Amino acid sequence: EDAVIPLAWVEAANERWYAWQDEKPLLVFFGVGVDVARYGADSTILALRFENVISELRRFRKQDTMQTTGFVVGVLTAQKRGIAVVDVLNMGAGVVDRLRELGYTVDAFNASTRTDIKDKSGELGFLNRRSLSWWAMREALDPQTGLDLALPPDDELIGDLTAPMWRTTSSGLIRIEEKEEVKKRIGRAPDAGDAVVMVFCPQEKPAQKKRAGAWG
């Protein structure tokens, strides 16, 4: 009951992915989620998103950040559009900087950033952007009100998405387990899950500037 995403919801998304594979309708490329690792045990993951479909996950081990940047550039160049949503913490900062230097659109995803976005009920907020991204994936996979996402039947992805736990704080904020907490519990980092939820995370709306003398 404390899991963010039920296994049955992920399995339903896998079935939709199989159906998408059979039909292969033309979908618009949205972007790529990038969870960056370097030389440790973790993997760098690229999650390619076409509308509401994650078409594939690409894994890379023991490569430097410029190699990772090159693979991301390859995806965006081939699609001739799209955004890179990159985990900016630690190793990801170099990837973000280089992609921006090359002129690509980048969402530098900082899991600890605060957000004013609310859940679907409008009653609960989020402790940080990590919590927002994982809860947004839960809402998108909800069979009653979701977006009919299609996710590849990847064993690690399934495990990643169903691993994190959640609770609400006394101030009415949803808190999702931190990545390191999940890693200690399941024995590995949920890299694939993070890449997927990042590329589906709602974007913050720019603050509206008030006109001089305006009410409110």
Coordinates of C-alpha atoms in Angstrom, one line a residue:
E1 CA 0.0 0.0 0.0
D2 CA 3.0 2.3 0.5
A3 CA 4.3 1.7 -3.0
V4 CA 4.0 4.7 -5.3
I5 CA 3.1 2.6 -8.4
P6 CA 1.3 -0.7 -8.3
L7 CA 2.8 -3.6 -10.3
A8 CA -0.5 -4.2 -12.1
W9 CA -0.4 -0.6 -13.5
V10 CA 3.1 -1.2 -14.9
E11 CA 2.1 -4.5 -16.4
A12 CA -0.9 -2.9 -18.2
A13 CA 1.5 -0.3 -19.6
N14 CA 3.7 -3.2 -20.9
E15 CA 0.7 -4.6 -22.7
R16 CA 0.1 -1.3 -24.3
W17 CA 3.7 -1.2 -25.4
Y18 CA 3.3 -4.6 -27.1
A19 CA 0.2 -3.3 -28.9
W20 CA 2.2 -0.2 -30.0
Q21 CA 5.0 -2.5 -31.3
D22 CA 2.5 -4.4 -33.4
E23 CA 0.8 -1.3 -34.9
K24 CA 3.7 1.1 -34.9
P25 CA 1.6 4.3 -35.4
L26 CA 3.4 7.5 -36.3
L27 CA 4.0 9.4 -33.1
V28 CA 5.7 12.8 -32.4
F29 CA 9.0 12.6 -30.6
F30 CA 8.9 14.4 -27.3
G31 CA 12.4 14.0 -25.9
V32 CA 14.9 11.8 -24.0
G33 CA 15.3 11.3 -20.3
V34 CA 18.9 10.9 -19.3
D35 CA 20.0 9.5 -16.0
V36 CA 23.8 9.9 -15.9
A37 CA 26.4 7.6 -14.4
R38 CA 30.1 7.4 -15.1
Y39 CA 32.5 4.7 -14.0
G40 CA 30.7 3.0 -11.0
A41 CA 28.3 0.1 -10.9
D42 CA 25.4 2.3 -12.1
S43 CA 24.3 2.6 -15.7
T44 CA 23.7 5.7 -17.8
I45 CA 20.1 5.3 -19.1
L46 CA 18.5 7.0 -22.1
A47 CA 14.7 6.8 -22.2
L48 CA 13.2 7.8 -25.6
R49 CA 9.7 9.2 -25.4
F50 CA 7.3 9.5 -28.3
E51 CA 4.1 11.2 -27.1
N52 CA 2.9 8.7 -24.4
V53 CA 5.2 5.9 -25.4
I54 CA 8.7 5.0 -24.1
S55 CA 9.9 3.3 -27.3
E56 CA 13.1 2.0 -25.8
L57 CA 15.8 2.2 -23.0
R58 CA 19.4 2.5 -24.0
R59 CA 22.0 1.5 -21.4
F60 CA 25.7 2.5 -21.2
R61 CA 28.4 1.6 -18.7
K62 CA 31.7 3.2 -17.8
Q63 CA 31.7 6.1 -20.2
D64 CA 32.6 9.7 -19.6
T65 CA 30.2 12.6 -19.8
M66 CA 31.2 13.7 -23.2
Q67 CA 30.5 10.2 -24.6
T68 CA 27.1 10.4 -22.9
T69 CA 26.5 13.8 -24.5
G70 CA 27.4 12.4 -27.9
F71 CA 24.7 9.7 -27.6
V72 CA 22.1 12.3 -26.5
V73 CA 23.0 14.5 -29.5
G74 CA 22.7 11.5 -31.8
V75 CA 19.1 10.9 -30.6
L76 CA 18.1 14.6 -30.9
T77 CA 19.7 15.0 -34.3
A78 CA 18.1 11.9 -35.7
Q79 CA 14.6 13.1 -34.5
K80 CA 15.3 16.7 -35.6
R81 CA 13.5 18.0 -32.5
G82 CA 12.9 17.3 -28.8
I83 CA 14.2 18.1 -25.4
A84 CA 16.8 16.4 -23.2
V85 CA 15.7 16.0 -19.6
V86 CA 19.0 15.4 -17.8
D87 CA 19.6 14.6 -14.1
V88 CA 21.9 17.6 -13.5
L89 CA 23.2 16.4 -10.1
N90 CA 26.7 15.0 -9.9
M91 CA 27.9 13.7 -13.3
G92 CA 24.9 15.2 -15.2
A93 CA 26.1 18.8 -14.9
G94 CA 28.7 18.4 -17.6
V95 CA 26.2 16.8 -20.0
V96 CA 23.7 19.7 -19.4
D97 CA 26.4 22.4 -20.0
R98 CA 27.7 20.8 -23.2
L99 CA 24.2 20.2 -24.6
R100 CA 23.3 23.8 -24.0
E101 CA 26.6 25.0 -25.5
L102 CA 25.7 23.1 -28.6
G103 CA 22.3 24.8 -28.7
Y104 CA 20.0 21.9 -27.7
T105 CA 16.9 22.4 -25.5
V106 CA 17.6 21.0 -22.0
D107 CA 15.6 20.6 -18.8
A108 CA 18.3 20.4 -16.1
F109 CA 16.4 18.1 -13.7
N110 CA 17.3 18.7 -10.1
A111 CA 15.5 16.3 -7.8
S112 CA 15.8 18.5 -4.8
T113 CA 14.3 21.6 -6.4
R114 CA 11.1 22.9 -4.8
T115 CA 7.9 23.0 -6.8
D116 CA 4.5 24.7 -6.5
I117 CA 2.6 22.1 -8.6
K118 CA -0.2 20.2 -6.9
D119 CA -1.5 16.7 -7.4
K120 CA -4.6 16.0 -9.4
S121 CA -6.8 16.6 -6.4
G122 CA -5.3 20.1 -5.9
E123 CA -5.0 19.3 -2.2
L124 CA -1.4 18.0 -1.9
G125 CA 1.9 19.5 -2.9
F126 CA 5.3 17.9 -3.3
L127 CA 8.4 18.0 -1.2
N128 CA 10.6 18.4 -4.2
R129 CA 10.8 17.7 -8.0
R130 CA 11.7 14.1 -7.5
S131 CA 8.4 13.6 -5.6
L132 CA 6.5 15.4 -8.3
S133 CA 8.0 13.3 -11.1
W134 CA 7.3 10.0 -9.4
W135 CA 3.7 11.0 -8.4
A136 CA 3.1 12.3 -11.9
M137 CA 4.0 8.9 -13.3
R138 CA 1.6 7.3 -10.8
E139 CA -1.2 9.5 -11.9
A140 CA -0.3 8.9 -15.6
L141 CA -0.5 5.1 -15.1
D142 CA -3.7 5.1 -13.0
P143 CA -6.1 3.0 -15.0
Q144 CA -9.1 5.2 -14.0
T145 CA -7.8 8.6 -14.9
G146 CA -4.4 8.1 -16.5
L147 CA -2.9 8.7 -19.9
D148 CA -2.6 5.1 -21.2
L149 CA 1.2 5.2 -21.2
A150 CA 3.1 2.5 -22.9
L151 CA 6.3 1.2 -21.3
P152 CA 8.8 -1.4 -22.5
P153 CA 8.6 -4.8 -20.7
D154 CA 12.1 -4.3 -19.2
D155 CA 12.7 -6.3 -16.0
E156 CA 14.8 -3.6 -14.3
L157 CA 12.4 -0.8 -15.3
I158 CA 9.5 -2.8 -13.8
G159 CA 11.4 -3.3 -10.6
D160 CA 12.5 0.4 -10.5
L161 CA 9.0 1.7 -11.0
T162 CA 7.4 -0.5 -8.3
A163 CA 10.2 0.0 -5.7
P164 CA 9.8 3.5 -4.2
M165 CA 7.6 4.1 -1.2
W166 CA 5.7 7.3 -0.3
R167 CA 4.2 9.2 2.6
T168 CA 2.7 12.6 3.3
T169 CA 4.3 15.1 5.6
S170 CA 2.5 17.1 8.3
S171 CA 2.5 20.1 6.0
G172 CA 0.5 18.3 3.3
L173 CA 3.4 17.4 1.0
I174 CA 4.0 14.1 -0.8
R175 CA 7.4 12.7 -0.1
I176 CA 8.9 9.9 -2.3
E177 CA 11.8 7.9 -1.1
E178 CA 15.2 9.3 -2.0
K179 CA 17.2 7.4 -4.7
E180 CA 19.8 6.4 -2.1
E181 CA 17.1 5.0 0.2
V182 CA 15.7 2.9 -2.7
K183 CA 19.2 1.8 -3.7
K184 CA 20.0 0.5 -0.1
R185 CA 16.7 -1.4 0.0
I186 CA 16.8 -3.1 -3.5
G187 CA 20.6 -3.4 -3.9
R188 CA 20.9 -1.1 -7.0
A189 CA 20.1 2.3 -8.2
P190 CA 16.7 2.7 -9.9
D191 CA 18.4 4.3 -13.0
A192 CA 15.9 3.2 -15.6
G193 CA 12.9 4.3 -13.5
D194 CA 14.5 7.7 -12.9
A195 CA 15.1 8.3 -16.6
V196 CA 11.5 7.4 -17.5
V197 CA 9.8 9.5 -14.8
M198 CA 12.0 12.5 -15.5
V199 CA 11.0 12.6 -19.2
F200 CA 7.3 12.6 -18.1
C201 CA 7.7 15.1 -15.3
P202 CA 5.5 18.2 -15.6
Q203 CA 7.3 21.4 -16.5
E204 CA 7.2 24.4 -14.2
K205 CA 5.3 27.4 -15.7
P206 CA 7.3 30.6 -15.7
A207 CA 6.2 33.1 -13.1
Q208 CA 3.9 35.8 -14.4
K209 CA 5.2 39.3 -13.9
K210 CA 2.5 41.7 -12.6
R211 CA 1.9 45.0 -14.3
A212 CA 2.5 48.2 -12.4
G213 CA -0.6 49.2 -10.5
A214 CA -2.4 45.9 -11.2
W215 CA -4.7 44.5 -8.5
G216 CA -3.8 41.3 -6.7

